[in-house]
Short mmCIF file of C-alpha atoms in Angstrom, two decimals:
data_model
loop_
_atom_site.label_atom_id
_atom_site.label_comp_id
_atom_site.label_asym_id
_atom_site.label_seq_id
_atom_site.Cartn_x
_atom_site.Cartn_y
_atom_site.Cartn_z
CA ALA A 1 -10.53 11.08 -8.48
CA GLN A 2 -7.89 8.69 -9.47
CA ARG A 3 -8.51 4.95 -10.11
CA VAL A 4 -6.18 1.90 -10.74
CA THR A 5 -7.63 -1.18 -12.48
CA GLN A 6 -5.86 -4.54 -12.51
CA PRO A 7 -8.08 -6.72 -14.70
CA GLU A 8 -6.53 -10.13 -13.71
CA LYS A 9 -7.17 -11.39 -10.16
CA LEU A 10 -4.99 -14.48 -10.72
CA LEU A 11 -2.28 -15.18 -13.43
CA SER A 12 -0.60 -18.59 -13.71
CA VAL A 13 2.37 -19.02 -15.94
CA PHE A 14 5.04 -21.74 -16.35
CA LYS A 15 8.64 -21.06 -15.16
CA GLY A 16 10.58 -19.64 -17.95
CA ALA A 17 7.57 -18.06 -19.73
CA PRO A 18 7.08 -14.44 -20.16
CA VAL A 19 4.84 -12.60 -17.74
CA GLU A 20 2.75 -9.50 -18.31
CA LEU A 21 0.71 -7.93 -15.35
CA LYS A 22 -1.75 -5.50 -16.68
CA CYS A 23 -2.45 -2.07 -14.95
CA ASN A 24 -4.63 0.69 -16.35
CA TYR A 25 -5.25 3.91 -14.55
CA SER A 26 -7.54 6.94 -14.57
CA TYR A 27 -6.23 10.28 -13.48
CA SER A 28 -6.77 13.74 -15.10
CA GLY A 29 -3.23 14.96 -14.32
CA SER A 30 0.22 13.40 -14.52
CA PRO A 31 0.61 10.56 -12.16
CA GLU A 32 3.47 8.75 -10.44
CA LEU A 33 3.01 4.97 -10.91
CA PHE A 34 4.37 2.18 -8.82
CA TRP A 35 4.41 -1.51 -8.74
CA TYR A 36 4.36 -3.02 -5.12
CA VAL A 37 4.84 -6.73 -4.33
CA GLN A 38 3.72 -8.83 -1.43
CA TYR A 39 5.49 -12.23 -1.00
CA SER A 40 3.89 -14.86 1.07
CA ARG A 41 3.86 -13.83 4.81
CA GLN A 42 5.90 -10.56 3.92
CA ARG A 43 5.01 -6.97 3.95
CA LEU A 44 4.04 -4.89 0.91
CA GLN A 45 7.30 -3.67 -0.73
CA LEU A 46 8.16 -1.34 -3.55
CA LEU A 47 9.22 -3.14 -6.75
CA LEU A 48 9.65 -0.48 -9.12
CA ARG A 49 8.35 3.10 -10.01
CA HIS A 50 8.04 4.53 -13.48
CA ILE A 51 10.12 7.63 -12.72
CA SER A 52 13.26 5.56 -12.02
CA ARG A 53 13.00 3.66 -15.45
CA GLU A 54 14.77 0.76 -13.63
CA SER A 55 14.64 -2.93 -13.94
CA ILE A 56 14.28 -4.82 -10.65
CA LYS A 57 14.50 -8.59 -10.38
CA GLY A 58 14.15 -8.68 -14.15
CA PHE A 59 10.92 -6.76 -14.16
CA THR A 60 10.30 -3.61 -16.24
CA ALA A 61 7.26 -1.35 -16.64
CA ASP A 62 6.70 1.33 -19.10
CA LEU A 63 4.18 4.12 -18.65
CA ASN A 64 2.03 4.55 -21.75
CA LYS A 65 0.27 7.80 -21.32
CA GLY A 66 -1.81 7.29 -24.47
CA GLU A 67 -3.21 4.00 -23.18
CA THR A 68 -3.02 5.07 -19.59
CA SER A 69 -1.25 1.88 -18.81
CA PHE A 70 1.67 0.77 -16.71
CA HIS A 71 1.91 -2.93 -17.44
CA LEU A 72 4.58 -5.00 -15.50
CA LYS A 73 6.71 -7.40 -17.63
CA LYS A 74 9.33 -9.98 -17.18
CA PRO A 75 10.77 -12.04 -20.09
CA PHE A 76 11.28 -15.31 -18.09
CA ALA A 77 9.13 -16.00 -14.94
CA GLN A 78 10.97 -17.75 -11.93
CA GLU A 79 9.28 -19.66 -9.21
CA GLU A 80 10.34 -17.00 -6.67
CA ASP A 81 8.30 -14.44 -8.53
CA SER A 82 5.05 -15.95 -7.17
CA ALA A 83 3.48 -13.26 -5.15
CA MET A 84 0.78 -10.65 -5.03
CA TYR A 85 1.47 -7.70 -7.26
CA TYR A 86 -0.18 -4.29 -6.71
CA CYS A 87 -0.20 -1.37 -9.22
CA ALA A 88 -0.51 2.00 -7.45
CA LEU A 89 -0.70 5.69 -8.46
CA THR A 90 -0.09 9.00 -6.61
CA PRO A 91 -0.82 12.48 -8.06
CA SER A 92 2.18 14.25 -9.19
CA GLY A 93 2.61 17.93 -8.16
CA ALA A 94 -0.81 18.16 -6.63
CA GLY A 95 0.37 18.15 -2.95
CA SER A 96 -1.15 14.66 -2.39
CA TYR A 97 0.86 11.71 -1.49
CA GLN A 98 -1.66 9.04 -0.95
CA LEU A 99 -1.25 5.94 -2.96
CA THR A 100 -4.32 4.59 -4.75
CA PHE A 101 -3.99 0.85 -5.27
CA GLY A 102 -5.47 -1.63 -7.78
CA LYS A 103 -6.98 -4.85 -6.45
CA GLY A 104 -3.88 -6.65 -7.08
CA THR A 105 -2.96 -9.67 -9.20
CA LYS A 106 -1.70 -12.87 -7.86
CA LEU A 107 0.99 -14.36 -9.81
CA SER A 108 1.58 -18.02 -9.59
CA VAL A 109 4.66 -19.47 -11.44
CA ILE A 110 4.35 -23.12 -12.03
CA PRO A 111 7.49 -25.22 -11.90
CA GLU B 1 17.91 -2.38 7.28
CA PRO B 2 15.30 -0.29 9.23
CA GLU B 3 11.77 -1.34 8.91
CA VAL B 4 8.41 -0.10 10.05
CA THR B 5 6.97 -2.15 12.85
CA GLN B 6 3.46 -2.51 13.95
CA THR B 7 1.82 -3.84 17.27
CA PRO B 8 -0.23 -5.81 17.71
CA SER B 9 -0.10 -8.31 14.81
CA HIS B 10 -3.64 -9.27 15.55
CA GLN B 11 -6.37 -7.47 17.54
CA VAL B 12 -9.77 -8.93 18.49
CA THR B 13 -12.29 -6.59 19.91
CA GLN B 14 -16.02 -6.35 20.65
CA MET B 15 -18.14 -3.81 18.54
CA GLY B 16 -18.33 -0.56 20.17
CA GLN B 17 -14.92 -0.84 21.92
CA GLU B 18 -12.06 1.44 21.28
CA VAL B 19 -8.86 0.10 19.79
CA ILE B 20 -5.46 1.68 19.34
CA LEU B 21 -3.20 0.37 16.67
CA ARG B 22 0.51 1.25 16.98
CA CYS B 23 3.32 1.84 14.57
CA VAL B 24 6.99 2.68 14.73
CA PRO B 25 7.95 4.47 11.51
CA ILE B 26 11.53 4.42 10.20
CA SER B 27 13.38 6.82 12.38
CA ASN B 28 14.43 9.50 9.90
CA HIS B 29 11.13 9.48 8.13
CA LEU B 30 8.88 12.56 8.26
CA TYR B 31 5.73 11.35 6.54
CA PHE B 32 3.43 8.84 8.03
CA TYR B 33 0.42 6.99 6.63
CA TRP B 34 -2.33 4.56 7.41
CA TYR B 35 -4.06 2.34 4.93
CA ARG B 36 -6.40 -0.50 5.42
CA GLN B 37 -7.49 -3.54 3.37
CA ILE B 38 -10.76 -5.18 3.91
CA LEU B 39 -10.55 -8.94 3.07
CA GLY B 40 -10.65 -9.44 -0.74
CA GLN B 41 -10.55 -5.71 -1.44
CA LYS B 42 -8.01 -3.24 -2.38
CA VAL B 43 -5.62 -1.44 -0.13
CA GLU B 44 -7.19 1.95 0.74
CA PHE B 45 -5.54 5.22 1.96
CA LEU B 46 -6.87 6.53 5.31
CA VAL B 47 -4.66 9.36 6.24
CA SER B 48 -1.29 10.95 6.10
CA PHE B 49 0.53 12.89 8.79
CA TYR B 50 3.32 15.35 8.80
CA ASN B 51 4.82 17.77 11.10
CA ASN B 52 2.34 16.65 13.87
CA GLU B 53 -0.82 17.29 11.95
CA ILE B 54 -3.00 15.46 9.32
CA SER B 55 -2.02 16.60 5.90
CA GLU B 56 -4.54 14.50 4.05
CA LYS B 57 -7.40 12.00 4.80
CA SER B 58 -9.84 10.06 2.80
CA GLU B 59 -13.70 10.01 3.29
CA ILE B 60 -13.19 6.65 5.24
CA PHE B 61 -11.31 8.58 7.94
CA ASP B 62 -14.40 10.05 9.76
CA ASP B 63 -14.80 11.21 13.21
CA GLN B 64 -14.53 7.69 14.68
CA PHE B 65 -10.75 7.75 13.53
CA SER B 66 -7.80 9.75 14.99
CA VAL B 67 -4.17 9.67 14.63
CA GLU B 68 -1.50 10.81 17.09
CA ARG B 69 2.34 10.88 17.42
CA PRO B 70 2.50 10.71 21.19
CA ASP B 71 6.31 10.62 21.39
CA GLY B 72 9.29 10.80 18.97
CA SER B 73 8.90 7.19 17.87
CA ASN B 74 5.25 6.06 17.87
CA PHE B 75 2.45 6.67 15.51
CA THR B 76 -1.01 5.60 16.56
CA LEU B 77 -4.44 5.09 14.94
CA LYS B 78 -7.35 5.10 17.20
CA ILE B 79 -10.78 3.86 16.34
CA ARG B 80 -13.23 5.12 19.08
CA SER B 81 -16.19 2.91 18.62
CA THR B 82 -15.46 -0.02 16.41
CA LYS B 83 -17.91 -1.33 13.99
CA LEU B 84 -18.10 -4.80 12.25
CA GLU B 85 -17.07 -3.16 8.97
CA ASP B 86 -13.84 -1.89 10.50
CA SER B 87 -12.61 -5.47 10.45
CA ALA B 88 -9.54 -5.25 8.12
CA MET B 89 -5.76 -5.42 7.87
CA TYR B 90 -4.44 -1.94 8.85
CA PHE B 91 -1.07 -0.94 7.40
CA CYS B 92 1.21 1.77 8.54
CA ALA B 93 3.79 3.30 6.18
CA SER B 94 6.27 6.00 6.40
CA SER B 95 8.43 7.96 3.92
CA GLU B 96 11.49 10.05 4.24
CA VAL B 97 9.94 13.20 2.41
CA GLY B 98 6.82 13.59 0.79
CA GLY B 99 6.20 13.77 -2.92
CA GLY B 100 4.97 11.45 -5.46
CA ALA B 101 8.40 9.82 -6.31
CA ASP B 102 9.24 9.09 -2.70
CA THR B 103 8.98 5.49 -1.49
CA GLN B 104 6.53 4.68 1.16
CA TYR B 105 7.71 1.75 3.44
CA PHE B 106 5.02 -0.45 4.67
CA GLY B 107 4.72 -2.27 8.14
CA PRO B 108 3.57 -5.90 8.34
CA GLY B 109 0.07 -4.79 9.26
CA THR B 110 -2.38 -5.41 12.06
CA ARG B 111 -5.20 -7.67 11.46
CA LEU B 112 -8.27 -6.13 13.33
CA THR B 113 -11.28 -8.49 14.01
CA VAL B 114 -14.41 -6.76 15.29
CA LEU B 115 -16.99 -9.25 16.74
#
């Protein structure tokens, strides 16, 4: 069974400071990994996924298979980044499309 | 931009009653999902649905739960006899195709409170 761990419940950073939201996963196969974000009073929405290797809103995430990690990073935090961030995994090539989520990290950017 | 919609936004019910949560997925999407989030806990997968049948379900999705696509637009989750522990936020999601790299688009959720 797969598992996603986000060790920080809350992360507070000052505006302009670097941000790193940690995510570790456990899965015996090759997973697809995602970061979802939920802004205040809004729905869960996809931020980025590792297969796209893209940068969205200045955020990047690199899959490290050796460390089974998929940390989310941004060099300079903005106030509008304050939100709940969820790391999620789905098995690749296993015919399963369910997302397994971590508990989420609340990012608070202090002006 | 098309969005997944859910009704109602908040449902209060008595223990033992049946509830139906409704979702309208994005129109050209083929895969539909239900997730739930108990307060303070993680978002958990319940069930996925494709081609008018369940394609996958979790251990949470027991005989008390059922899903249906009664027409070309709605996707429903029914809980037959609600329990206190069913109180949670229920999210519907849809995706254009299946596959791990496909994006699941989430609705705003229905908050279910069982008294």
